[in-house]
XYZ file of N, CA and C in Angstrom:
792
model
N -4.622 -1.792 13.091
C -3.658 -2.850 12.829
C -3.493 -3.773 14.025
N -4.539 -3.708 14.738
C -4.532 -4.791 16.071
C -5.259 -4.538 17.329
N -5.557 -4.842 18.443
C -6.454 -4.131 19.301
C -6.159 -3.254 19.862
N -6.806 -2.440 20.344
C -6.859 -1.128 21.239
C -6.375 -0.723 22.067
N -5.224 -0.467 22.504
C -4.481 -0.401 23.886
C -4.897 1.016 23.918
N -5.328 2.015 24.047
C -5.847 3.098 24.582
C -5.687 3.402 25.680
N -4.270 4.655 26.398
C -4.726 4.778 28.057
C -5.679 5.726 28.529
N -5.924 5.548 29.675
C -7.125 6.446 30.176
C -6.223 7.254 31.531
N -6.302 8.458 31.045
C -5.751 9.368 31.199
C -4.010 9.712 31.385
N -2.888 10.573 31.848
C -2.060 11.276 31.222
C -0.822 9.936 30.690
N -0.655 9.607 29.791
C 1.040 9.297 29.789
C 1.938 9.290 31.039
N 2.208 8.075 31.699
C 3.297 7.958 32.768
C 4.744 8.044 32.075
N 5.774 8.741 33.093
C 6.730 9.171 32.750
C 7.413 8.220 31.457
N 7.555 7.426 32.346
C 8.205 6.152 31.340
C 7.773 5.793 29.827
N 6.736 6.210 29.911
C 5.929 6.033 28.247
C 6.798 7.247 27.520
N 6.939 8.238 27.649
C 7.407 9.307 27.429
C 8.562 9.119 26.076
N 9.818 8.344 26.733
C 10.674 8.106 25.945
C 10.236 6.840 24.768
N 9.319 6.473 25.154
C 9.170 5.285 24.001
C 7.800 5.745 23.206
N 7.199 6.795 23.009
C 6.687 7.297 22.297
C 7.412 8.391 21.240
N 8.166 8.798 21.366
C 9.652 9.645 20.936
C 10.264 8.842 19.997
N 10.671 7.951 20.706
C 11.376 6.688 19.875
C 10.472 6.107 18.910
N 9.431 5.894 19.179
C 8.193 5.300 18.282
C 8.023 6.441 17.032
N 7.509 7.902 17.354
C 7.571 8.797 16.485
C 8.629 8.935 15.419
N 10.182 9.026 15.820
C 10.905 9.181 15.255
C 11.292 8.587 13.698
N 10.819 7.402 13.794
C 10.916 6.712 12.535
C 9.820 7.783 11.111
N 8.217 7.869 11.711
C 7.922 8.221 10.658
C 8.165 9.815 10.897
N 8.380 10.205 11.984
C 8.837 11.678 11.763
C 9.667 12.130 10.656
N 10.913 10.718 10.563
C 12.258 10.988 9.509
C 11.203 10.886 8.388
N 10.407 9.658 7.623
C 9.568 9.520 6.494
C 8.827 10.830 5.996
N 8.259 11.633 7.432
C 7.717 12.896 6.438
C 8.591 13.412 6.350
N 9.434 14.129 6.684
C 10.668 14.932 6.312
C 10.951 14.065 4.673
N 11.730 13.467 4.944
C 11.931 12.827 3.432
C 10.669 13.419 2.357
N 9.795 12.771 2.897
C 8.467 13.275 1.278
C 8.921 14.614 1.212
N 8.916 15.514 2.752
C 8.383 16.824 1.951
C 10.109 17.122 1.056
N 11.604 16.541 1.215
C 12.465 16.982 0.693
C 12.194 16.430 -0.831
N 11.543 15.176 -1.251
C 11.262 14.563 -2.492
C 10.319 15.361 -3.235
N 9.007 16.128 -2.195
C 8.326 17.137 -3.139
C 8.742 18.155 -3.507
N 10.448 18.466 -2.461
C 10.981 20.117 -3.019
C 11.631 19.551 -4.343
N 12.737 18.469 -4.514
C 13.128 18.008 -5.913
C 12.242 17.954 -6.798
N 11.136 17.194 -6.075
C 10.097 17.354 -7.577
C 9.488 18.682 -8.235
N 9.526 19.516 -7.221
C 9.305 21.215 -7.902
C 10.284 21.370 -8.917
N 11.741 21.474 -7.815
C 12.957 21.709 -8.962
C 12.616 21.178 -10.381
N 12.854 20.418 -10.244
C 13.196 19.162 -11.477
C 12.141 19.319 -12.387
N 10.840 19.200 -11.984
C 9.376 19.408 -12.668
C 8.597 20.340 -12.876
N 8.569 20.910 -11.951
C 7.718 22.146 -11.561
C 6.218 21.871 -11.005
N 6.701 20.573 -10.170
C 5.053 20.101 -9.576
C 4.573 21.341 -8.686
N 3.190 21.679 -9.056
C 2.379 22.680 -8.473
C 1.797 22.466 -6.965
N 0.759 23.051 -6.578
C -0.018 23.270 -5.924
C -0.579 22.188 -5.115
N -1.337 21.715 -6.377
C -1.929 20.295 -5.799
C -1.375 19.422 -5.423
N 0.134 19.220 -6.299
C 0.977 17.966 -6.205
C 1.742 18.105 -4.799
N 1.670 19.516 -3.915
C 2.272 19.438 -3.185
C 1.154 19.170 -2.107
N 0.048 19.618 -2.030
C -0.838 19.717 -1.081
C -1.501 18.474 -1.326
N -1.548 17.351 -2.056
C -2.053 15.588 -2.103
C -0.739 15.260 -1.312
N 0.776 15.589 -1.978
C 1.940 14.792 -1.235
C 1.895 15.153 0.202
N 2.107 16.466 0.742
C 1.853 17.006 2.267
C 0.869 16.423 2.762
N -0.528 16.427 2.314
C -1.602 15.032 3.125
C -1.023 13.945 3.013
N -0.690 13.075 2.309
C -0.102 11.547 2.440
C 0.923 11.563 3.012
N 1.871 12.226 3.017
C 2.564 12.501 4.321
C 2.178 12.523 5.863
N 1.724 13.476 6.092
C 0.488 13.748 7.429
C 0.166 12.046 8.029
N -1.037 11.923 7.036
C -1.442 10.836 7.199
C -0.796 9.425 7.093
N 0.076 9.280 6.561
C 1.410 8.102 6.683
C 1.812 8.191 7.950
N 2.415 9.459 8.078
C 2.806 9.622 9.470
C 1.949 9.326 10.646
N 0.638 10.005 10.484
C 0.016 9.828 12.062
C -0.189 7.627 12.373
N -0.673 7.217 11.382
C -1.249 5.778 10.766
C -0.025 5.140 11.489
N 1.218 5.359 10.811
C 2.402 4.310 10.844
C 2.885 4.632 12.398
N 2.587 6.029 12.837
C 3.276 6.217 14.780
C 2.215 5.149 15.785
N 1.034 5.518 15.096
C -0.271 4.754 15.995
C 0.014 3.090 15.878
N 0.442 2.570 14.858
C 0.114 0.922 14.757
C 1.702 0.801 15.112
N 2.756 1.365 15.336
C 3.998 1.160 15.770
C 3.542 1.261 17.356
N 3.203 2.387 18.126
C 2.988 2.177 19.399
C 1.885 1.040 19.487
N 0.937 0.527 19.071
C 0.208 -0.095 19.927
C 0.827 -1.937 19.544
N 1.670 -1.931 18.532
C 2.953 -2.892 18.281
C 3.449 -3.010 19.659
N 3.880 -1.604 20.138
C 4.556 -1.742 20.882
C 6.412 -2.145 20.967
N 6.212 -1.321 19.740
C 7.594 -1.307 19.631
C 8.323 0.414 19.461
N 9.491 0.042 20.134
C 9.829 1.654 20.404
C 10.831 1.885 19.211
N 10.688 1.555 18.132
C 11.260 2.256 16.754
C 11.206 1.282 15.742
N 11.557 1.742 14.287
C 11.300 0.933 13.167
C 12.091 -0.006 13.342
N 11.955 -1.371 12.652
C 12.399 -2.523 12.327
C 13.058 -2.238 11.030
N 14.131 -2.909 10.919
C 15.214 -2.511 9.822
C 14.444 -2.874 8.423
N 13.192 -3.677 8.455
C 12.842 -4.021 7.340
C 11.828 -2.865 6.860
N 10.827 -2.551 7.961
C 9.709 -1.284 8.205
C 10.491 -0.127 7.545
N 12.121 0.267 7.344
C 12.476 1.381 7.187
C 12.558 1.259 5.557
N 12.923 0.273 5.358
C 13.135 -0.041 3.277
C 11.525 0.015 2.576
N 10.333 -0.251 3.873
C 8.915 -0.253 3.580
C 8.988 1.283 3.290
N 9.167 2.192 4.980
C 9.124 3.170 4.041
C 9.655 3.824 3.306
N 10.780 3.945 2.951
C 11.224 4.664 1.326
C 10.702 4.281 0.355
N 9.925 2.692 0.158
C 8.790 2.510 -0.877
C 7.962 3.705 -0.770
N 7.603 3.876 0.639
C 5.920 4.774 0.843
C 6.438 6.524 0.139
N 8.017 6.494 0.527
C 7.744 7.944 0.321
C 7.739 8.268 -1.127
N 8.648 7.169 -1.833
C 8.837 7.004 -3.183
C 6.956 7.126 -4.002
N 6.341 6.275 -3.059
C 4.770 6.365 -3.730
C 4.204 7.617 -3.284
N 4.992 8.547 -1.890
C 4.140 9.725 -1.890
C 4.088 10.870 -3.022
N 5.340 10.537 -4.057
C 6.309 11.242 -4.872
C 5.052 10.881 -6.466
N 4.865 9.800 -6.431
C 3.841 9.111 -7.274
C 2.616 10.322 -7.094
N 2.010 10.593 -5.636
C 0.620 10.165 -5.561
C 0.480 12.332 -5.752
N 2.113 12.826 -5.438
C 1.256 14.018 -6.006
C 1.805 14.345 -7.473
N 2.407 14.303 -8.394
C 2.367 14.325 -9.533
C 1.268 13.616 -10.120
N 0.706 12.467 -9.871
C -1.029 12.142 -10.503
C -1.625 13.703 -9.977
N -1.530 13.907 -8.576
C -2.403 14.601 -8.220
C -2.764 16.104 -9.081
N -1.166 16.301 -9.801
C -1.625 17.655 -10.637
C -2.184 16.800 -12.100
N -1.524 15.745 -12.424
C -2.341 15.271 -13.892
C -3.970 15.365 -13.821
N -4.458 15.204 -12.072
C -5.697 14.613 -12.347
C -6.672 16.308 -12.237
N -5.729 17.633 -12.046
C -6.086 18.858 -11.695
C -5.914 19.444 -13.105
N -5.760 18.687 -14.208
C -5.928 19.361 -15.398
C -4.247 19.487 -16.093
N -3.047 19.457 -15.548
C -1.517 18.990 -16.066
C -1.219 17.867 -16.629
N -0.776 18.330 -18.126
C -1.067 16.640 -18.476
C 0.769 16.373 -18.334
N 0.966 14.990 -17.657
C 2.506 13.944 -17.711
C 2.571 14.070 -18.706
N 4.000 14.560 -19.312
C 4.553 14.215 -20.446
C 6.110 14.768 -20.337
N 6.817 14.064 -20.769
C 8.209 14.903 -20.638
C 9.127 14.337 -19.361
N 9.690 15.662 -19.067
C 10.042 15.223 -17.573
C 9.511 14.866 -16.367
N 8.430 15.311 -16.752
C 7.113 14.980 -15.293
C 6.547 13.256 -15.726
N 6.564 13.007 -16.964
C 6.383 11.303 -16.561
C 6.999 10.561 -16.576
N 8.461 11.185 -16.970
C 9.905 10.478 -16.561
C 10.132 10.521 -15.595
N 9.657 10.754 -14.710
C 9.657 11.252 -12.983
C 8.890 10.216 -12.035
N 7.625 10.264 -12.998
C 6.312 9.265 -12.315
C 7.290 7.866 -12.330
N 7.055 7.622 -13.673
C 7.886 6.131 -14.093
C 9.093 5.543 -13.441
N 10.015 6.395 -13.251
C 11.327 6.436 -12.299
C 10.862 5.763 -10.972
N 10.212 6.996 -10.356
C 9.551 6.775 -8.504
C 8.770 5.589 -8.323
N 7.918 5.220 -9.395
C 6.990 4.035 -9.357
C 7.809 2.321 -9.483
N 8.714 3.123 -10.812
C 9.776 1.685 -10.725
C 10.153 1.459 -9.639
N 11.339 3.016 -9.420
C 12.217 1.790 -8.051
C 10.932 1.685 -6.900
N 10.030 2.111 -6.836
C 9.150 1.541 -5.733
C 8.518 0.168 -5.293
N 8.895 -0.145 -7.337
C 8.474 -1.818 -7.701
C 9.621 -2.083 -7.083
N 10.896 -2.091 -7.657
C 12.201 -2.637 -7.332
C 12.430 -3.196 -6.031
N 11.772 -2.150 -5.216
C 12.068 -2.344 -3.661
C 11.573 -3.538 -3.364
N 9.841 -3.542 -3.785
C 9.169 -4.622 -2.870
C 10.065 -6.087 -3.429
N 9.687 -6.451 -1.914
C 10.087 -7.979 -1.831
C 12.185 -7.537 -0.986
N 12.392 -6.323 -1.287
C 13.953 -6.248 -0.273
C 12.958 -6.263 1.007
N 11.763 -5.556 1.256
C 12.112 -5.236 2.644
C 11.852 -6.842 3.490
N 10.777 -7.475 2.871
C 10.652 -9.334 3.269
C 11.691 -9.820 3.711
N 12.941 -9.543 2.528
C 14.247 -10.290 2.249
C 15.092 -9.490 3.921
N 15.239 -8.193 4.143
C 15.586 -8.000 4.961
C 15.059 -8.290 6.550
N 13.751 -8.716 6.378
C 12.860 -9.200 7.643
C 13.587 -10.513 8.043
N 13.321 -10.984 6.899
C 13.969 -12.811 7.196
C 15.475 -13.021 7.759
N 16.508 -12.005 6.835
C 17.437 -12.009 7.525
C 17.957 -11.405 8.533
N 17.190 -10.376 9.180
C 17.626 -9.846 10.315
C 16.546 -10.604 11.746
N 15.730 -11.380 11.032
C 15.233 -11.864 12.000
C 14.102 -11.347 12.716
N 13.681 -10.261 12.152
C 12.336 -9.464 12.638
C 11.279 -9.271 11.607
N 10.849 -10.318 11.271
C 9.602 -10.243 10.601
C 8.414 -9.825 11.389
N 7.473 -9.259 11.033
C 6.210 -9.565 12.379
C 4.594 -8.927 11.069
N 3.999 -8.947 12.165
C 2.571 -8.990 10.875
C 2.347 -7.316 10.564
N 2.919 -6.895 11.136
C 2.725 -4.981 11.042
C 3.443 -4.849 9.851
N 4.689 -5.361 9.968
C 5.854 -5.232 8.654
C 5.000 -5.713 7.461
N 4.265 -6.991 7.374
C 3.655 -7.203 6.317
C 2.129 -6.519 6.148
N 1.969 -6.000 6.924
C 0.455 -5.052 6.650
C 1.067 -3.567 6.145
N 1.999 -3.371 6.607
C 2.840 -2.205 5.817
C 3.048 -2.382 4.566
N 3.460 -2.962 4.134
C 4.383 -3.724 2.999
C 2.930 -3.842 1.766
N 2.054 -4.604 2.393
C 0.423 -4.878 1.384
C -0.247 -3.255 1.799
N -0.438 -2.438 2.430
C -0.874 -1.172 2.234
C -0.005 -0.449 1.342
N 1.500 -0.539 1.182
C 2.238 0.122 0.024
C 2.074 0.232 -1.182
N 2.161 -1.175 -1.281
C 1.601 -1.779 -2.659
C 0.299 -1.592 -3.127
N -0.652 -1.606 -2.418
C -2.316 -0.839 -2.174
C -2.625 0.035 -2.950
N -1.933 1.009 -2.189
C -1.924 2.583 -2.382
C -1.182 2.815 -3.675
N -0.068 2.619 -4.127
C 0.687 2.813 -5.178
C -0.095 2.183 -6.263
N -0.885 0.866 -6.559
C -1.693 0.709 -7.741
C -2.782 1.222 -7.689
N -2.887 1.742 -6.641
C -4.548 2.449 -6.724
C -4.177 4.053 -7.400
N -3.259 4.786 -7.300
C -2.256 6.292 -7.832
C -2.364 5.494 -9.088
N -1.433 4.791 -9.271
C -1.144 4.388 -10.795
C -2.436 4.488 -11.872
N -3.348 3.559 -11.164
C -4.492 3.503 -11.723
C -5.408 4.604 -12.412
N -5.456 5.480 -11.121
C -6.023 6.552 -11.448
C -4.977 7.452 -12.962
N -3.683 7.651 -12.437
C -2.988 7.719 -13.689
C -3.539 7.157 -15.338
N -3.263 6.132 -15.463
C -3.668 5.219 -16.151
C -4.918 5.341 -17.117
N -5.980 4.998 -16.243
C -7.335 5.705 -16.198
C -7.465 6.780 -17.343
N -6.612 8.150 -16.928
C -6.778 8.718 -18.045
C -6.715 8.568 -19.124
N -5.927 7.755 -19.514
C -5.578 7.865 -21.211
C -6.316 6.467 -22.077
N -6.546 5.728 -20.866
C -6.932 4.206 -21.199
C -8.844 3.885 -20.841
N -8.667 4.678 -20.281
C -10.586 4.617 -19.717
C -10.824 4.444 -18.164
N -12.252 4.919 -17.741
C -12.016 4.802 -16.349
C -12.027 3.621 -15.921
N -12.067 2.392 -16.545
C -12.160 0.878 -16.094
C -11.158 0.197 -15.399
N -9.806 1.236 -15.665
C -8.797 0.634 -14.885
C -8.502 0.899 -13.679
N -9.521 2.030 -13.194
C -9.617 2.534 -11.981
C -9.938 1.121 -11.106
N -10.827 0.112 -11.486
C -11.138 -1.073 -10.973
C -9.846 -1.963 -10.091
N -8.821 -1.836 -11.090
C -7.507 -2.260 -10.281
C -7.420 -2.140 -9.367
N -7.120 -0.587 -8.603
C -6.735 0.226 -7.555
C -7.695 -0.085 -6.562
N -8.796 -0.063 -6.783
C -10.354 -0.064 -6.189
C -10.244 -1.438 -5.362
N -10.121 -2.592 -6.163
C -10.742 -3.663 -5.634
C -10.104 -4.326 -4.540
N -8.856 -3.744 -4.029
C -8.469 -4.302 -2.801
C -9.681 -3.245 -1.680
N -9.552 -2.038 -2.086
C -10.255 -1.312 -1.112
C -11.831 -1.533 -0.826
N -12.293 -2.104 -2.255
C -14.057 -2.760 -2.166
C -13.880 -4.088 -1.479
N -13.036 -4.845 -0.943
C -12.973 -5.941 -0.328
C -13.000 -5.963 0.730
N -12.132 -4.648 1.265
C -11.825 -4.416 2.532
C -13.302 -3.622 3.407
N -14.071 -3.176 2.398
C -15.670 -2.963 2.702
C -16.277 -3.644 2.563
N -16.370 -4.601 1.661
C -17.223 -5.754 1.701
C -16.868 -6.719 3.551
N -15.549 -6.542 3.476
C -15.229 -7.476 4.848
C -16.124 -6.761 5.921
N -15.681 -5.871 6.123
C -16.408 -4.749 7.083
C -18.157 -5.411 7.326
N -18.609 -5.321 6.504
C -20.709 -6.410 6.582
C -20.209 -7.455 6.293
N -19.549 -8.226 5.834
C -19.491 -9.983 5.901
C -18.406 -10.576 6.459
N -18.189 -10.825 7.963
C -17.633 -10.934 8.726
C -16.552 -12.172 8.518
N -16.952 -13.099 7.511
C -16.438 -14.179 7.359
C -15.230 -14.175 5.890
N -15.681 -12.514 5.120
C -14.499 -11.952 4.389
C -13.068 -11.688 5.662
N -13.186 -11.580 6.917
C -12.029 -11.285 7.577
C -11.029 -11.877 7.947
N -11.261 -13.602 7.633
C -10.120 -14.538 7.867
C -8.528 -14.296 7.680
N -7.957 -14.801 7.677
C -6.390 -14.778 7.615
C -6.359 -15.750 6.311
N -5.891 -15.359 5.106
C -5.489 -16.190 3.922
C -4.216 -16.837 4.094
N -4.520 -18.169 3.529
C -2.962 -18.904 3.599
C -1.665 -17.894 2.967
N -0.571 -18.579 2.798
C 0.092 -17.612 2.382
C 0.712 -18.178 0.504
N 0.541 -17.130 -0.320
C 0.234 -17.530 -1.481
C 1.037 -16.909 -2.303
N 1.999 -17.490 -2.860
C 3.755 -16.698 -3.938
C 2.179 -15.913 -4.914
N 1.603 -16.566 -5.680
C 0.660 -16.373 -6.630
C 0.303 -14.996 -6.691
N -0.841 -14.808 -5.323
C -1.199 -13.820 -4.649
C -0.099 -12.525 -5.011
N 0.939 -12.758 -4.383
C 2.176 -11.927 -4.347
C 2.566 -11.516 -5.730
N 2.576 -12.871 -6.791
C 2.740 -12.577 -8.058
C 1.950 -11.575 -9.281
N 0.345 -11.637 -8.340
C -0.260 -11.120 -9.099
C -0.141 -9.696 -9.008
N -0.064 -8.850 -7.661
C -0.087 -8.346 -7.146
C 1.373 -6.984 -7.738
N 2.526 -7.872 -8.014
C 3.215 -7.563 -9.005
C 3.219 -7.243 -10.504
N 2.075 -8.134 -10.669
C 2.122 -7.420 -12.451
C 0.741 -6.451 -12.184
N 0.002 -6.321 -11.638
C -0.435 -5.303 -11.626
C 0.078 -3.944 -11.598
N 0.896 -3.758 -11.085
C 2.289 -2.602 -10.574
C 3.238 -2.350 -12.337
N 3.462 -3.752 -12.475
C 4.251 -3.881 -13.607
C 3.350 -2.847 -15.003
N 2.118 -4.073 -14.716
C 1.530 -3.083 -16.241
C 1.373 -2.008 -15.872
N 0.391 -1.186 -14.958
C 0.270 -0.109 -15.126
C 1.853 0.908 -15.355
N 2.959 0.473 -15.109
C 3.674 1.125 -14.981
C 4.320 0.412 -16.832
N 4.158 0.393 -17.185
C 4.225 -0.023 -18.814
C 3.135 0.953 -19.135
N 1.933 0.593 -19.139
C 0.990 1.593 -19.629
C 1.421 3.112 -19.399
N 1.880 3.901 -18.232
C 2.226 4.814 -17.856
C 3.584 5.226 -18.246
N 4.222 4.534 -18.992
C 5.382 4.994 -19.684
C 5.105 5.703 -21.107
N 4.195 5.054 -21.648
C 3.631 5.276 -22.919
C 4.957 5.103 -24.341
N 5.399 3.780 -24.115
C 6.343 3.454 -25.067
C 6.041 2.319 -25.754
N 4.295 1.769 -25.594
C 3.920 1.158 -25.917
C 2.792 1.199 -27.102
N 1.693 1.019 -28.253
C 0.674 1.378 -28.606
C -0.402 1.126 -27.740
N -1.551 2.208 -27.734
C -2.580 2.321 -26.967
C -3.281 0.756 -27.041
N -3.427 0.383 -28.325
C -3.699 -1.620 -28.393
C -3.418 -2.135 -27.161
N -1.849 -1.964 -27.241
C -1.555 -3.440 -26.340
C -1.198 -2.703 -25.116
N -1.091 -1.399 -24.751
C -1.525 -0.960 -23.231
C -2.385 -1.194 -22.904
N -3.629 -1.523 -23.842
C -5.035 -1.947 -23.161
C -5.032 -2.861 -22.958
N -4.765 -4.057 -23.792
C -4.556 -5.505 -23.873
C -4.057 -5.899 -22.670
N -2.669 -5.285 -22.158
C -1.408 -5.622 -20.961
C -2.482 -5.461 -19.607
N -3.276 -3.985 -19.908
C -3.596 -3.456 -18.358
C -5.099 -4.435 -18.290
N -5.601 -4.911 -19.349
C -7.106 -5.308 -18.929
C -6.424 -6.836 -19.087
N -5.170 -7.203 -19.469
C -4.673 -8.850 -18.861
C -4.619 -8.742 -16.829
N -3.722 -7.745 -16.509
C -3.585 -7.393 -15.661
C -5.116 -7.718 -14.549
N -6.018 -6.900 -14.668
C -6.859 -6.920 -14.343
C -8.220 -8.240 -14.384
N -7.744 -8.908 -15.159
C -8.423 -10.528 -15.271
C -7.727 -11.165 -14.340
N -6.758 -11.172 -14.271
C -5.893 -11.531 -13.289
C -5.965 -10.882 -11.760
N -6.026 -10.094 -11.639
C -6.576 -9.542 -9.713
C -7.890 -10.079 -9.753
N -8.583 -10.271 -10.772
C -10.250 -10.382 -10.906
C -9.908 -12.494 -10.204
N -9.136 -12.902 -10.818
C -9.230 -14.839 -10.772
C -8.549 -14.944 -9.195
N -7.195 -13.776 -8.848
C -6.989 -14.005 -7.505
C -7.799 -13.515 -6.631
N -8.706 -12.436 -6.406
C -9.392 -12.453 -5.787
C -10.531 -13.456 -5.119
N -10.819 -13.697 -6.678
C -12.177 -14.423 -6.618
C -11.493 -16.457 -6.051
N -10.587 -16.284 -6.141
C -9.680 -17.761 -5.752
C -9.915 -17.449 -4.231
N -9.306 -16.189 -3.343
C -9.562 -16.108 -2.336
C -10.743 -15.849 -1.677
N -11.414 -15.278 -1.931
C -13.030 -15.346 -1.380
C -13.495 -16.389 -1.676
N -13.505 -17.012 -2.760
C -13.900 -18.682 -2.514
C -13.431 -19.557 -1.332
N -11.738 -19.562 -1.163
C -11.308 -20.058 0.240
C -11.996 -19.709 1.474
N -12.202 -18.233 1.389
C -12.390 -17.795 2.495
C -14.246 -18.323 2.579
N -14.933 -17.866 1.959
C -16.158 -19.059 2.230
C -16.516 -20.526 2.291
N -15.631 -21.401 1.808
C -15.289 -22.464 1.650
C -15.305 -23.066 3.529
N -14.360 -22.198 3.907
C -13.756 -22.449 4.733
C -14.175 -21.333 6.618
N -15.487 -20.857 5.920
C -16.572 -20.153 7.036
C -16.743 -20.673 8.141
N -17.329 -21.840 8.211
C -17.708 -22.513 9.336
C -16.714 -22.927 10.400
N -15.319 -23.213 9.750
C -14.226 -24.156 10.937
C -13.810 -22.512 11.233
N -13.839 -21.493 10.575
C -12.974 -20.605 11.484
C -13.871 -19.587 12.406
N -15.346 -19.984 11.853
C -16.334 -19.593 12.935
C -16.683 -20.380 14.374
N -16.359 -21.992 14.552
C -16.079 -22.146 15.312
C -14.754 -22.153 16.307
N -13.569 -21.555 15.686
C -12.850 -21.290 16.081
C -12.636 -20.059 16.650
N -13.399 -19.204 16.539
C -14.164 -18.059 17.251
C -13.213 -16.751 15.979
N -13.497 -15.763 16.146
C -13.233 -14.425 15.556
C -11.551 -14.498 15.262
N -10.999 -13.886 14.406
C -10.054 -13.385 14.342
C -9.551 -11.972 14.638
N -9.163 -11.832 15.577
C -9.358 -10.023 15.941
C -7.919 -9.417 15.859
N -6.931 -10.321 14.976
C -5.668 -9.725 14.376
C -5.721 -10.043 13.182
N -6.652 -10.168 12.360
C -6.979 -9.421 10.769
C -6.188 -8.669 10.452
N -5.280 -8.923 9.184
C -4.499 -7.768 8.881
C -5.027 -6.934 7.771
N -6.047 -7.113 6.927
C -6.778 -6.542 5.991
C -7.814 -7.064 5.469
C-alpha cells in the first residue's frame, strides 16, 4: 500500500510505542471476528471450516492492515479506518459461513438469514466511513484502499455464494477486480491512478446489491439470473470504460514517469 520503509536491523526504543499503538487497532478487529464467529456458532452452528476460513481472514486482515498502517506511518486508526473495519469484520462473518456452504452445508434457514443480515449492514456501512473521513477531516489514500479492498473481498464471498445456485459464471464478478489487478502486475500502464468516478462507486454497489438479492432467495431463479448477469454487464462496461482511459491516456503518464503510490 506504498513504498518500503523496511528497517535494517533492531527497532529503536522510540519505535516501540508507536508500533503498539499501530497494532492495537487491528488487534481490537481480530478479537471482534473471533467474538462474531463465537455468535455465529451459537446462533447457527457454523462448523469447522467456517471457523478456520473466518480465523485465517482474521490473521491475515490483521497482519495486512498493522503493516500498511505502520509504513502510513500512523500510530493508530483514523476514526473513519475504524467504521472500515467493522465492514471487514462484518465480511469476515460472510466469508466463513460461505466457507461451510462451499464444504458441502447448504444456507438455508437461519444460516442465510445470517449471511444476508452481515452482508447487508456491510452494504449499509459503505460510503459512512467516506462520510466520516470528510468530516473529521482525515481522509488519506490508505482509508480509501481499505474501503475498495472491503468491498473487493465481500463481492468476491458473495459471489462464490451465489455461484452455487446460479452457475459458476458469477464467480466472474468477484474475480474481475482481482484479474485486473494481475493483468496490472505485466502491463505497467494498467497501474495509473483513475479519475475519481460516483459511477465507478455506483457500480460497484449494485454489484453487492444483487448478489445480495440473489442470496436471499426471495426472488425466482429467472430474475436472480436476469438481476446478477445485469449486474455483471455492468462491472463488464465499467471496467472496460476504465482501461480504455487508462490506455488512452499511456503516454502523458509515461512521461510523467511511474506512479509508485498505486492504490490498486
Amino acid at each position: 500500500m506504498g513504498p518500503s520503509d523496511a528497517h535494517a536491523g533492531p527497532m529503536p526504543a522510540s519505535g516501540r510505542p508507536r508500533a503498539a499503538a499501530t497494532a492495537a487497532g487491528p488487534a481490537a478487529g481480530a478479537a471482534a471476528q473471533l467474538l462474531l464467529l463465537a455468535l455465529l456458532t451459537a446462533a447457527t452452528g457454523l462448523g469447522s471450516p467456517g471457523w478456520i476460513a473466518g480465523s485465517a481472514y482474521a490473521v491475515v486482515l490483521g497482519g495486512l492492515l498493522t503493516r500498511a498502517l505502520y509504513r502510513d506511518g500512523q500510530r493508530g486508526m483514523r476514526p473513519a479506518d475504524r467504521v472500515t473495519l467493522a465492514r471487514a469484520v462484518l465480511v469476515g462473518g460472510v466469508t466463513a459461513l460461505v466457507a461451510d456452504e462451499v464444504t458441502g452445508r447448504p444456507l438455508e434457514g437461519a444460516v442465510l438469514g445470517a449471511l444476508v443480515v452481515l452482508a447487508a449492514a456491510a452494504l449499509a456501512l459503505d460510503g459512512v466511513d467516506g462520510l466520516v473521513a470528510r468530516r473529521t477531516g482525515t481522509t488519506s489514500r490508505l482509508g480509501a484502499r481499505f474501503d475498495m479492498e472491503v468491498d473487493a473481498f465481500l463481492i468476491l464471498v458473495l459471489s462464490a455464494h451465489v455461484a452455487v445456485h446460479l452457475g459458476a459464471w458469477v464467480v466472474a464478478i468477484g474475480a474481475m477486480r482481482y484479474a485486473f489487478a494481475a493483468a496490472a502486475a505485466l502491463a505497467p500502464w494498467l497501474r495509473g491512478d483513475l479519475p475519481p468516478s460516483t459511477a465507478r462507486k455506483a457500480v460497484a454497489v449494485a454489484q453487492t446489491g444483487a448478489l445480495i438479492a440473489a442470496a436471499a432467495d426471495v426472488v425466482p431463479h429467472s430474475v436472480a439470473t436476469a438481476v446478477v448477469a445485469g449486474a455483471l454487464a455492468l462491472l463488464v462496461w465499467s471496467f472496460g470504460r476504465d482501461v480504455g482511459w487508462l490506455w488512452r491516456t499511456r503516454s502523458a503518464r509515461v512521461r510523467t514517469g511511474p506512479d509508485t503510490n498505486r492504490e490498486g
